[in-house]
Amino acid sequence: MQPVVTPQEMAEADRRAIAAGTPEAVLVERAGRAVAAHAQKMLGGSYGRRVVVVCGKGNNGADGVVAARELRGRGIGVDVYALSNGVEASALTRSLRRAHLVIDAMFGTGFRGGLTGDGALVADAFTESELPVLAVDIPSGVDGTTGEIATVAVRARETVCFAARKPGLLFEPGRAHAGRVLVVDIGIPVGMVRLNVLDVADLTLPRRLPTDHKWSAGLLVVGGSTGMVGAPLMAARAAARAGAGMVVCGLPGRAAAAQASGEEIVTRALPATPEGALDADAADEVLKDIARFRALALGPGLGRDDTTQHAVRRLVAECARPIVVDADALNALAADPTAFENRYRAGHPSAIVTPHAGEYARLAGHDVGPDRVAAARELASRLHVTVLLKGPGTVVATPDGEAVVNTTDSSALATAGTGDVLTGIIGGLLAHGVDPLRAAATGAYVHGRAAIAAGTGDELVAGDLVAALPRTLATLRSGRDPGEAQNPGRRA
């Protein structure tokens, strides 16, 4: 896993490294040289090249000063501007007109608030110049903890950050402003961290053993209502492609089950209301048979009927199998979350909940807010569940504070049904015995990479993801990442 540290944790790691005998000047020298080396790569050489470096007052600015010195030593022309001396707009404009690259060394990850004065002037000038920008540690104007931008910010093509990623590089709009991120080791051990980003090697992708049979990884999907039968079927198909050996789709009423039957997915009629919603008695039917299955996926297409919500709360409280809860099932639990407490007290496996921002607000009683990691951790702790908070920079958090940020999401996934596919992938992993944190984090990673493998871009529909799962999983199991070229992070 690749560690992610907050600005506060990074400052403490700096202090520990200095106290252990590495002078601050040495750390600055290493950082500046790393920036210069990467700048030269971006330039494609040194002959006839010019760079503009804008430096702030702190260590970020000191890194820029070292980078400027190193670049000059390599025969590259450099114009340096220091915010402390003031920046003359006309002089900066002239420098930018003859430059090939600019280096943003104004403000580091500890920056708070918004860029004003010369800092804002420089950010705007960089944007107007359309030159490639290399940011030092984080683009100036981006909050290192949340990725927020209060006023304006530098938009970098690439960012060199030191020791570990910072959260502000992983969440929008900071992520988009950072461009491609290179993590450089300059000799600052970050120690044990509780926030990470997964690499391909960290994924948990179980294979069927020679002794397995179809029920070795059996999954029950419960969902559907009038006009919404497609949602649980989508989840069921994704689970089957993700490795579940036997997938049964429990639907409200015989008509729905008969209509949806066929192909690989077995359908089962559950008690239904006259309106075609899941009846409260359906919980009894599921619970008496759940021991046959390894996991339960609950929620896609259920609707918000009162009797359905009663069944959902019973299933969450009493199901002794691992469970992933999504969609309308989350709305039932938002109205009465005591089912989570009852589940926890009964000693059942931690449930996985997969809210988007609106569902989160209903479950938590407040909006996600700017700090997505803190939001996911708070809800996980309060409800005793594993939270997969969807959105740009999906966060998976456990009740004890362990958290993972997924970097494979994309805007192509912002279409109907993709959440049902994610639920199915996670359900399939749970059915194989993968623990909740790993199932949720791996599921999110695979989900994002399947969107790339589908090859449909923004025209993606949910069925494309299901079709792309076999080749996505085969590639990931081989240790290759089908989206590596688009991955915003690398390590040097």
Coordinates of C-alpha atoms in Angstrom, one line a residue:
M1 CA 0.0 0.0 0.0
Q2 CA 1.1 3.6 -0.6
P3 CA 0.8 5.7 2.6
V4 CA -1.2 9.0 2.6
V5 CA -0.3 11.5 5.4
T6 CA -2.0 14.7 6.4
P7 CA 0.0 17.9 6.5
Q8 CA 0.1 17.7 10.3
E9 CA 1.5 14.1 10.1
M10 CA 4.0 15.2 7.5
A11 CA 5.2 18.0 9.7
E12 CA 5.7 15.6 12.6
A13 CA 7.6 13.2 10.3
D14 CA 9.8 16.1 9.3
R15 CA 10.5 16.8 13.0
R16 CA 11.3 13.2 13.7
A17 CA 13.7 12.9 10.8
I18 CA 15.5 16.1 11.9
A19 CA 15.7 14.9 15.5
A20 CA 17.1 11.6 14.3
G21 CA 20.1 13.4 12.8
T22 CA 19.1 14.5 9.3
P23 CA 19.5 18.3 9.1
E24 CA 16.7 20.3 7.6
A25 CA 19.1 21.7 5.0
V26 CA 19.8 18.2 3.8
L27 CA 16.1 17.5 3.4
V28 CA 15.6 20.7 1.4
E29 CA 18.6 19.9 -0.8
R30 CA 17.3 16.4 -1.6
A31 CA 13.8 17.8 -2.3
G32 CA 15.1 20.6 -4.6
R33 CA 17.4 18.2 -6.5
A34 CA 14.4 15.9 -7.1
V35 CA 12.3 18.8 -8.4
A36 CA 15.1 19.8 -10.8
A37 CA 15.6 16.3 -12.1
H38 CA 11.9 15.9 -12.8
A39 CA 11.8 19.4 -14.4
Q40 CA 14.6 18.5 -16.8
K41 CA 12.6 15.3 -17.8
M42 CA 9.6 17.4 -18.5
L43 CA 11.7 19.8 -20.6
G44 CA 13.1 16.9 -22.6
G45 CA 16.6 18.2 -22.2
S46 CA 18.5 21.3 -21.3
Y47 CA 19.8 23.0 -24.4
G48 CA 18.0 26.3 -25.1
R49 CA 15.4 25.7 -22.3
R50 CA 14.2 28.2 -19.9
V51 CA 12.2 27.8 -16.6
V52 CA 10.4 30.2 -14.4
V53 CA 10.4 29.4 -10.6
V54 CA 8.2 31.2 -8.1
C55 CA 9.2 30.7 -4.5
G56 CA 7.4 31.3 -1.2
K57 CA 8.8 31.9 2.2
G58 CA 8.8 28.5 3.8
N59 CA 10.5 25.2 3.0
N60 CA 8.5 24.9 -0.2
G61 CA 10.2 28.1 -1.4
A62 CA 13.5 26.8 -0.2
D63 CA 13.0 23.7 -2.3
G64 CA 12.4 25.9 -5.3
V65 CA 15.6 27.9 -4.7
V66 CA 17.6 24.7 -4.7
A67 CA 15.8 23.5 -7.9
A68 CA 16.6 26.8 -9.6
R69 CA 20.3 26.5 -8.7
E70 CA 20.4 22.9 -9.9
L71 CA 18.8 23.7 -13.2
R72 CA 21.2 26.5 -13.9
G73 CA 24.0 24.1 -13.2
R74 CA 22.6 21.9 -16.0
G75 CA 22.7 24.7 -18.5
I76 CA 19.0 25.7 -18.3
G77 CA 18.0 29.3 -18.1
V78 CA 16.1 30.2 -15.0
D79 CA 14.1 33.2 -13.8
V80 CA 13.4 33.2 -10.1
Y81 CA 10.7 35.2 -8.4
A82 CA 10.3 35.5 -4.6
L83 CA 6.9 36.3 -3.2
S84 CA 8.7 38.0 -0.3
N85 CA 10.2 40.6 -2.7
G86 CA 6.9 41.1 -4.5
V87 CA 6.2 40.0 -8.1
E88 CA 6.0 42.6 -10.8
A89 CA 3.3 41.4 -13.2
S90 CA 4.9 42.8 -16.4
A91 CA 8.3 41.2 -15.5
L92 CA 6.7 37.9 -14.9
T93 CA 4.8 38.0 -18.1
R94 CA 8.0 38.7 -20.1
S95 CA 9.6 35.7 -18.4
L96 CA 6.7 33.4 -19.1
R97 CA 6.7 34.4 -22.8
R98 CA 10.2 33.0 -23.3
A99 CA 9.9 30.0 -20.8
H100 CA 9.2 26.4 -21.6
L101 CA 8.2 25.3 -18.0
V102 CA 7.2 26.9 -14.7
I103 CA 7.8 25.6 -11.2
D104 CA 5.3 26.4 -8.5
A105 CA 7.2 26.5 -5.2
M106 CA 5.0 29.2 -3.5
F107 CA 3.0 27.3 -0.8
G108 CA 3.2 23.8 0.6
T109 CA 0.7 21.3 2.1
G110 CA 0.3 23.4 5.2
F111 CA -1.4 26.2 3.2
R112 CA -4.8 27.3 4.5
G113 CA -7.3 29.8 3.2
G114 CA -7.2 31.3 -0.3
L115 CA -4.5 32.7 -2.6
T116 CA -4.5 36.5 -2.6
G117 CA -2.2 39.3 -3.7
D118 CA 0.9 38.2 -5.6
G119 CA 0.1 34.5 -5.0
A120 CA -3.2 34.8 -6.9
L121 CA -1.5 37.0 -9.5
V122 CA 1.1 34.3 -10.2
A123 CA -1.5 31.5 -10.3
D124 CA -3.6 33.5 -12.9
A125 CA -0.4 34.3 -14.9
F126 CA 0.5 30.6 -15.0
T127 CA -3.0 29.7 -16.3
E128 CA -2.9 32.4 -19.0
S129 CA 0.5 31.4 -20.2
E130 CA -0.7 27.8 -20.9
L131 CA 2.8 26.6 -20.1
P132 CA 3.3 23.2 -18.4
V133 CA 3.5 23.6 -14.6
L134 CA 5.5 21.5 -12.1
A135 CA 4.2 21.9 -8.6
V136 CA 6.4 21.3 -5.5
D137 CA 4.5 19.0 -3.1
I138 CA 1.1 20.4 -3.9
P139 CA -0.3 23.1 -6.3
S140 CA -0.4 26.4 -4.4
G141 CA -3.9 27.3 -3.4
V142 CA -5.0 23.7 -2.7
D143 CA -5.8 22.7 0.8
G144 CA -3.4 19.8 1.7
T145 CA -6.0 18.0 3.9
T146 CA -9.2 18.3 1.8
G147 CA -8.3 19.3 -1.7
E148 CA -10.4 22.4 -1.4
I149 CA -9.7 25.6 -3.3
A150 CA -10.9 28.8 -1.6
T151 CA -10.1 31.3 -4.3
V152 CA -7.8 30.3 -7.1
A153 CA -5.0 27.7 -7.4
V154 CA -2.2 26.7 -9.6
R155 CA -3.2 24.0 -12.1
A156 CA -0.2 21.7 -12.6
R157 CA 0.6 19.2 -15.3
E158 CA 2.7 17.2 -12.8
T159 CA 3.4 17.4 -9.0
V160 CA 6.4 16.1 -7.2
C161 CA 5.5 15.4 -3.6
F162 CA 7.8 14.1 -0.9
A163 CA 7.7 11.0 1.3
A164 CA 4.0 10.2 0.7
R165 CA 0.9 11.5 -0.9
K166 CA -1.2 14.1 0.9
P167 CA -5.0 13.9 1.0
G168 CA -5.4 17.1 -0.9
L169 CA -3.9 15.4 -4.0
L170 CA -6.6 12.7 -3.9
F171 CA -9.8 14.7 -3.7
E172 CA -11.4 17.2 -6.1
P173 CA -10.7 19.8 -7.0
G174 CA -7.2 19.4 -5.8
R175 CA -6.7 16.1 -7.6
A176 CA -7.5 17.7 -11.0
H177 CA -5.1 20.6 -10.2
A178 CA -2.3 18.3 -9.3
G179 CA -2.1 16.4 -12.6
R180 CA 0.2 13.5 -12.6
V181 CA 1.8 12.9 -9.2
L182 CA 5.3 11.6 -8.5
V183 CA 6.1 10.5 -4.9
V184 CA 9.8 11.0 -4.1
D185 CA 11.6 9.5 -1.1
I186 CA 13.9 12.1 0.4
G187 CA 14.7 10.2 3.6
I188 CA 11.7 11.0 5.8
P189 CA 10.1 7.9 7.3
V190 CA 6.4 8.5 7.7
G191 CA 6.0 5.6 10.2
M192 CA 2.8 3.7 10.6
V193 CA -0.2 5.3 8.9
R194 CA -3.9 4.6 8.9
L195 CA -4.7 6.0 5.5
N196 CA -3.4 4.4 2.3
V197 CA -3.9 4.0 -1.4
L198 CA -4.0 0.5 -2.9
D199 CA -1.6 -0.7 -5.5
V200 CA -2.4 -3.6 -7.8
A201 CA -0.3 -5.9 -5.6
D202 CA -2.6 -5.1 -2.6
L203 CA -5.8 -6.2 -4.3
T204 CA -7.5 -9.3 -2.9
L205 CA -8.7 -11.3 -5.9
P206 CA -9.5 -14.9 -4.8
R207 CA -9.4 -17.8 -7.2
R208 CA -11.5 -20.9 -7.2
L209 CA -9.7 -23.8 -5.6
P210 CA -9.8 -27.4 -7.1
T211 CA -12.0 -28.4 -4.2
D212 CA -14.5 -25.6 -4.6
H213 CA -18.1 -26.2 -5.7
K214 CA -20.7 -23.6 -6.7
W215 CA -21.9 -23.1 -3.1
S216 CA -18.4 -22.4 -1.9
A217 CA -18.9 -18.8 -2.8
G218 CA -22.7 -18.5 -2.8
L219 CA -24.3 -15.0 -2.8
L220 CA -27.9 -14.0 -2.2
V221 CA -28.9 -10.7 -3.8
V222 CA -32.1 -9.2 -2.4
G223 CA -33.7 -6.2 -4.2
G224 CA -36.2 -5.1 -6.7
S225 CA -39.7 -3.6 -6.8
T226 CA -42.2 -2.7 -9.5
G227 CA -40.2 -1.3 -12.5
M228 CA -36.9 -1.8 -10.7
V229 CA -36.1 -5.5 -11.3
G230 CA -33.1 -4.7 -13.5
A231 CA -31.1 -3.2 -10.5
P232 CA -30.7 -6.4 -8.5
L233 CA -30.1 -8.5 -11.7
M234 CA -27.3 -6.1 -12.6
A235 CA -25.7 -6.6 -9.2
A236 CA -26.2 -10.4 -9.5
R237 CA -24.5 -10.6 -12.9
A238 CA -21.6 -8.5 -11.6
A239 CA -21.2 -10.8 -8.6
A240 CA -21.1 -13.8 -10.9
R241 CA -18.4 -12.2 -13.0
A242 CA -16.5 -11.3 -9.9
G243 CA -16.3 -15.0 -8.9
A244 CA -19.4 -15.9 -6.9
G245 CA -20.1 -19.5 -7.8
M246 CA -23.8 -19.5 -7.1
V247 CA -25.9 -16.3 -7.3
V248 CA -29.5 -16.3 -6.3
C249 CA -31.5 -13.1 -6.9
G250 CA -34.4 -12.7 -4.4
L251 CA -37.2 -10.6 -5.9
P252 CA -40.6 -9.5 -4.6
G253 CA -43.3 -11.8 -6.0
R254 CA -43.6 -14.7 -8.4
A255 CA -44.2 -12.5 -11.4
A256 CA -41.0 -10.6 -11.0
A257 CA -39.0 -13.7 -10.3
A258 CA -40.5 -15.4 -13.4
Q259 CA -39.9 -12.4 -15.6
A260 CA -36.2 -12.2 -14.5
S261 CA -35.4 -15.9 -14.6
G262 CA -33.0 -17.3 -17.2
E263 CA -29.4 -17.4 -18.1
E264 CA -26.9 -17.9 -15.2
I265 CA -28.8 -16.1 -12.4
V266 CA -31.2 -18.1 -10.4
T267 CA -34.2 -16.1 -9.3
R268 CA -36.3 -16.7 -6.2
A269 CA -39.7 -15.2 -5.4
L270 CA -40.0 -13.5 -2.0
P271 CA -43.2 -12.3 -0.3
A272 CA -44.5 -9.2 -1.9
T273 CA -47.0 -6.5 -1.2
P274 CA -49.9 -6.0 -3.7
E275 CA -48.0 -3.1 -5.1
G276 CA -45.0 -5.3 -6.0
A277 CA -42.7 -4.2 -3.1
L278 CA -40.8 -6.5 -0.8
D279 CA -43.1 -7.5 2.1
A280 CA -42.0 -7.6 5.7
D281 CA -42.4 -11.4 5.8
A282 CA -39.6 -11.6 3.2
A283 CA -37.1 -11.2 6.0
D284 CA -38.2 -14.5 7.5
E285 CA -37.8 -16.3 4.2
V286 CA -34.3 -14.9 3.7
L287 CA -33.1 -15.5 7.3
K288 CA -34.3 -19.1 7.4
D289 CA -32.2 -20.0 4.3
I290 CA -29.2 -17.6 4.6
A291 CA -26.9 -20.3 6.0
R292 CA -26.7 -21.8 2.5
F293 CA -25.0 -18.6 1.3
R294 CA -21.6 -17.0 2.2
A295 CA -22.9 -13.4 1.9
L296 CA -25.9 -11.2 1.3
A297 CA -26.1 -8.1 -1.0
L298 CA -29.1 -6.0 -0.1
G299 CA -30.7 -2.9 -1.6
P300 CA -30.7 -2.5 -5.4
G301 CA -34.0 -1.4 -6.7
L302 CA -35.9 -2.0 -3.4
G303 CA -38.0 1.2 -3.3
R304 CA -39.1 2.9 -0.1
D305 CA -42.3 1.0 0.9
D306 CA -42.7 1.0 4.7
T307 CA -43.0 -2.8 4.8
T308 CA -39.8 -3.1 2.7
Q309 CA -38.0 -0.9 5.1
H310 CA -39.1 -3.1 8.0
A311 CA -37.7 -6.1 6.2
V312 CA -34.4 -4.4 5.5
R313 CA -33.9 -3.4 9.1
R314 CA -34.5 -7.0 10.3
L315 CA -32.1 -8.4 7.7
V316 CA -29.4 -6.1 8.7
A317 CA -29.8 -6.7 12.4
E318 CA -30.2 -10.5 12.2
C319 CA -28.3 -11.8 9.1
A320 CA -25.3 -13.6 10.5
R321 CA -23.5 -13.5 7.1
P322 CA -21.3 -10.7 5.7
I323 CA -23.5 -8.2 4.0
V324 CA -23.2 -5.2 1.7
V325 CA -26.0 -2.7 1.9
D326 CA -26.7 -0.2 -0.9
A327 CA -29.3 2.0 -2.5
D328 CA -32.8 2.1 -1.0
A329 CA -31.8 -0.2 1.8
L330 CA -29.7 2.7 3.1
N331 CA -32.7 4.9 3.2
A332 CA -34.5 2.4 5.3
L333 CA -31.6 2.4 7.8
A334 CA -31.3 6.2 7.8
A335 CA -34.8 6.3 9.1
D336 CA -33.9 3.9 11.9
P337 CA -30.2 3.0 12.2
T338 CA -30.7 0.9 15.4
A339 CA -30.3 -2.2 13.2
F340 CA -26.6 -1.5 12.9
E341 CA -26.3 -1.4 16.7
N342 CA -28.2 -4.6 17.0
R343 CA -26.1 -6.3 14.4
Y344 CA -22.9 -5.2 16.3
R345 CA -24.2 -6.4 19.6
A346 CA -25.1 -9.8 18.1
G347 CA -21.5 -10.2 17.0
H348 CA -22.3 -10.5 13.3
P349 CA -19.7 -9.5 10.7
S350 CA -19.3 -5.8 10.0
A351 CA -21.7 -4.7 7.3
I352 CA -20.5 -2.7 4.3
V353 CA -22.5 0.4 3.4
T354 CA -22.0 2.2 0.1
P355 CA -23.6 5.6 0.3
H356 CA -23.2 8.4 -2.2
A357 CA -23.2 12.0 -0.8
G358 CA -27.0 12.2 -0.5
E359 CA -27.3 8.8 1.2
Y360 CA -24.5 9.7 3.5
A361 CA -26.3 12.9 4.6
R362 CA -29.4 10.9 5.4
L363 CA -27.4 8.3 7.4
A364 CA -25.2 10.7 9.2
G365 CA -27.6 13.6 9.7
H366 CA -25.2 16.0 8.1
D367 CA -23.4 16.6 4.8
V368 CA -20.1 14.9 3.9
G369 CA -18.3 18.2 4.3
P370 CA -14.8 19.0 2.9
D371 CA -12.9 16.2 4.7
R372 CA -14.1 13.0 3.1
V373 CA -11.8 10.8 5.1
A374 CA -13.0 12.2 8.4
A375 CA -16.6 11.9 7.2
A376 CA -16.2 8.2 6.3
R377 CA -14.4 7.4 9.6
E378 CA -17.0 9.2 11.7
L379 CA -19.9 7.2 10.1
A380 CA -18.1 3.9 10.3
S381 CA -17.3 4.4 14.0
R382 CA -20.8 5.5 14.9
L383 CA -22.7 2.8 13.0
H384 CA -20.1 0.0 13.6
V385 CA -19.9 -0.6 9.8
T386 CA -17.4 -0.4 7.0
V387 CA -18.2 2.7 4.9
L388 CA -17.5 3.0 1.2
L389 CA -18.2 6.7 0.6
K390 CA -18.7 7.1 -3.2
G391 CA -17.6 10.1 -5.1
P392 CA -14.4 11.6 -6.6
G393 CA -11.9 10.0 -4.4
T394 CA -13.9 7.1 -3.0
V395 CA -13.0 6.5 0.7
V396 CA -13.3 3.1 2.5
A397 CA -13.2 3.3 6.3
T398 CA -13.6 0.8 9.1
P399 CA -15.0 1.4 12.6
D400 CA -11.4 1.4 14.1
G401 CA -10.3 4.2 11.7
E402 CA -8.4 2.2 9.1
A403 CA -9.0 3.9 5.7
V404 CA -8.2 3.5 2.0
V405 CA -8.7 6.1 -0.8
N406 CA -9.5 4.7 -4.2
T407 CA -7.8 6.4 -7.1
T408 CA -9.4 4.5 -10.0
D409 CA -12.8 6.3 -10.1
S410 CA -13.8 8.4 -13.1
S411 CA -16.6 10.6 -14.4
A412 CA -17.6 7.8 -16.8
L413 CA -19.1 6.0 -13.8
A414 CA -21.6 8.7 -13.2
T415 CA -24.4 6.8 -14.9
A416 CA -27.4 4.7 -13.8
G417 CA -26.7 1.2 -12.6
T418 CA -22.9 1.5 -12.0
G419 CA -23.6 1.5 -8.3
D420 CA -25.4 -1.8 -8.6
V421 CA -22.4 -3.3 -10.4
L422 CA -20.2 -2.2 -7.5
T423 CA -22.5 -3.8 -5.0
G424 CA -22.3 -7.0 -7.0
I425 CA -18.5 -7.0 -7.2
I426 CA -18.2 -6.4 -3.5
G427 CA -20.8 -9.1 -2.8
G428 CA -18.9 -11.6 -4.9
L429 CA -15.7 -10.9 -3.0
L430 CA -17.5 -11.2 0.4
A431 CA -18.9 -14.6 -0.8
H432 CA -15.3 -15.7 -1.3
G433 CA -14.5 -14.8 2.4
V434 CA -12.7 -11.5 1.8
D435 CA -12.9 -9.3 4.8
P436 CA -15.1 -6.1 4.6
L437 CA -12.2 -3.6 4.2
R438 CA -10.5 -5.6 1.5
A439 CA -13.7 -6.5 -0.3
A440 CA -14.9 -2.8 -0.4
A441 CA -11.5 -1.4 -1.4
T442 CA -10.7 -4.1 -4.0
G443 CA -14.2 -3.8 -5.3
A444 CA -13.9 0.0 -5.8
Y445 CA -10.5 -0.5 -7.6
V446 CA -11.8 -3.2 -9.9
H447 CA -15.0 -1.1 -10.6
G448 CA -12.9 1.8 -11.8
R449 CA -10.5 -0.2 -13.9
A450 CA -13.4 -2.0 -15.6
A451 CA -14.7 1.4 -16.8
I452 CA -11.4 1.8 -18.6
A453 CA -11.3 -1.8 -19.9
A454 CA -14.8 -1.3 -21.3
G455 CA -13.4 1.2 -23.8
T456 CA -16.6 3.2 -24.0
G457 CA -15.5 6.4 -22.4
D458 CA -18.3 8.7 -21.3
E459 CA -20.8 6.6 -23.2
L460 CA -20.4 3.9 -20.6
V461 CA -23.5 2.1 -19.4
A462 CA -23.6 -0.3 -16.5
G463 CA -23.7 -3.4 -18.6
D464 CA -20.4 -2.4 -20.2
L465 CA -18.8 -2.8 -16.8
V466 CA -20.1 -6.3 -16.3
A467 CA -18.9 -7.3 -19.7
A468 CA -15.5 -5.9 -19.0
L469 CA -15.0 -7.6 -15.6
P470 CA -13.4 -10.9 -16.9
R471 CA -10.6 -9.2 -18.8
T472 CA -10.2 -6.6 -16.1
L473 CA -9.8 -9.3 -13.4
A474 CA -7.4 -11.3 -15.6
T475 CA -5.2 -8.3 -16.1
L476 CA -5.2 -7.3 -12.5
R477 CA -4.4 -10.9 -11.3
S478 CA -1.4 -10.8 -13.6
G479 CA 0.0 -7.9 -11.7
R480 CA -0.7 -5.4 -14.5
D481 CA -2.9 -2.3 -14.2
P482 CA -5.0 -1.6 -17.3
G483 CA -5.3 2.0 -16.2
E484 CA -1.7 2.6 -15.3
A485 CA -1.2 5.3 -18.0
Q486 CA -4.1 7.2 -16.5
N487 CA -3.1 6.6 -12.8
P488 CA -2.5 10.0 -11.1
G489 CA 0.2 8.6 -8.8
R490 CA 3.7 7.1 -9.2
R491 CA 6.5 6.4 -6.8
A492 CA 10.2 7.1 -7.5

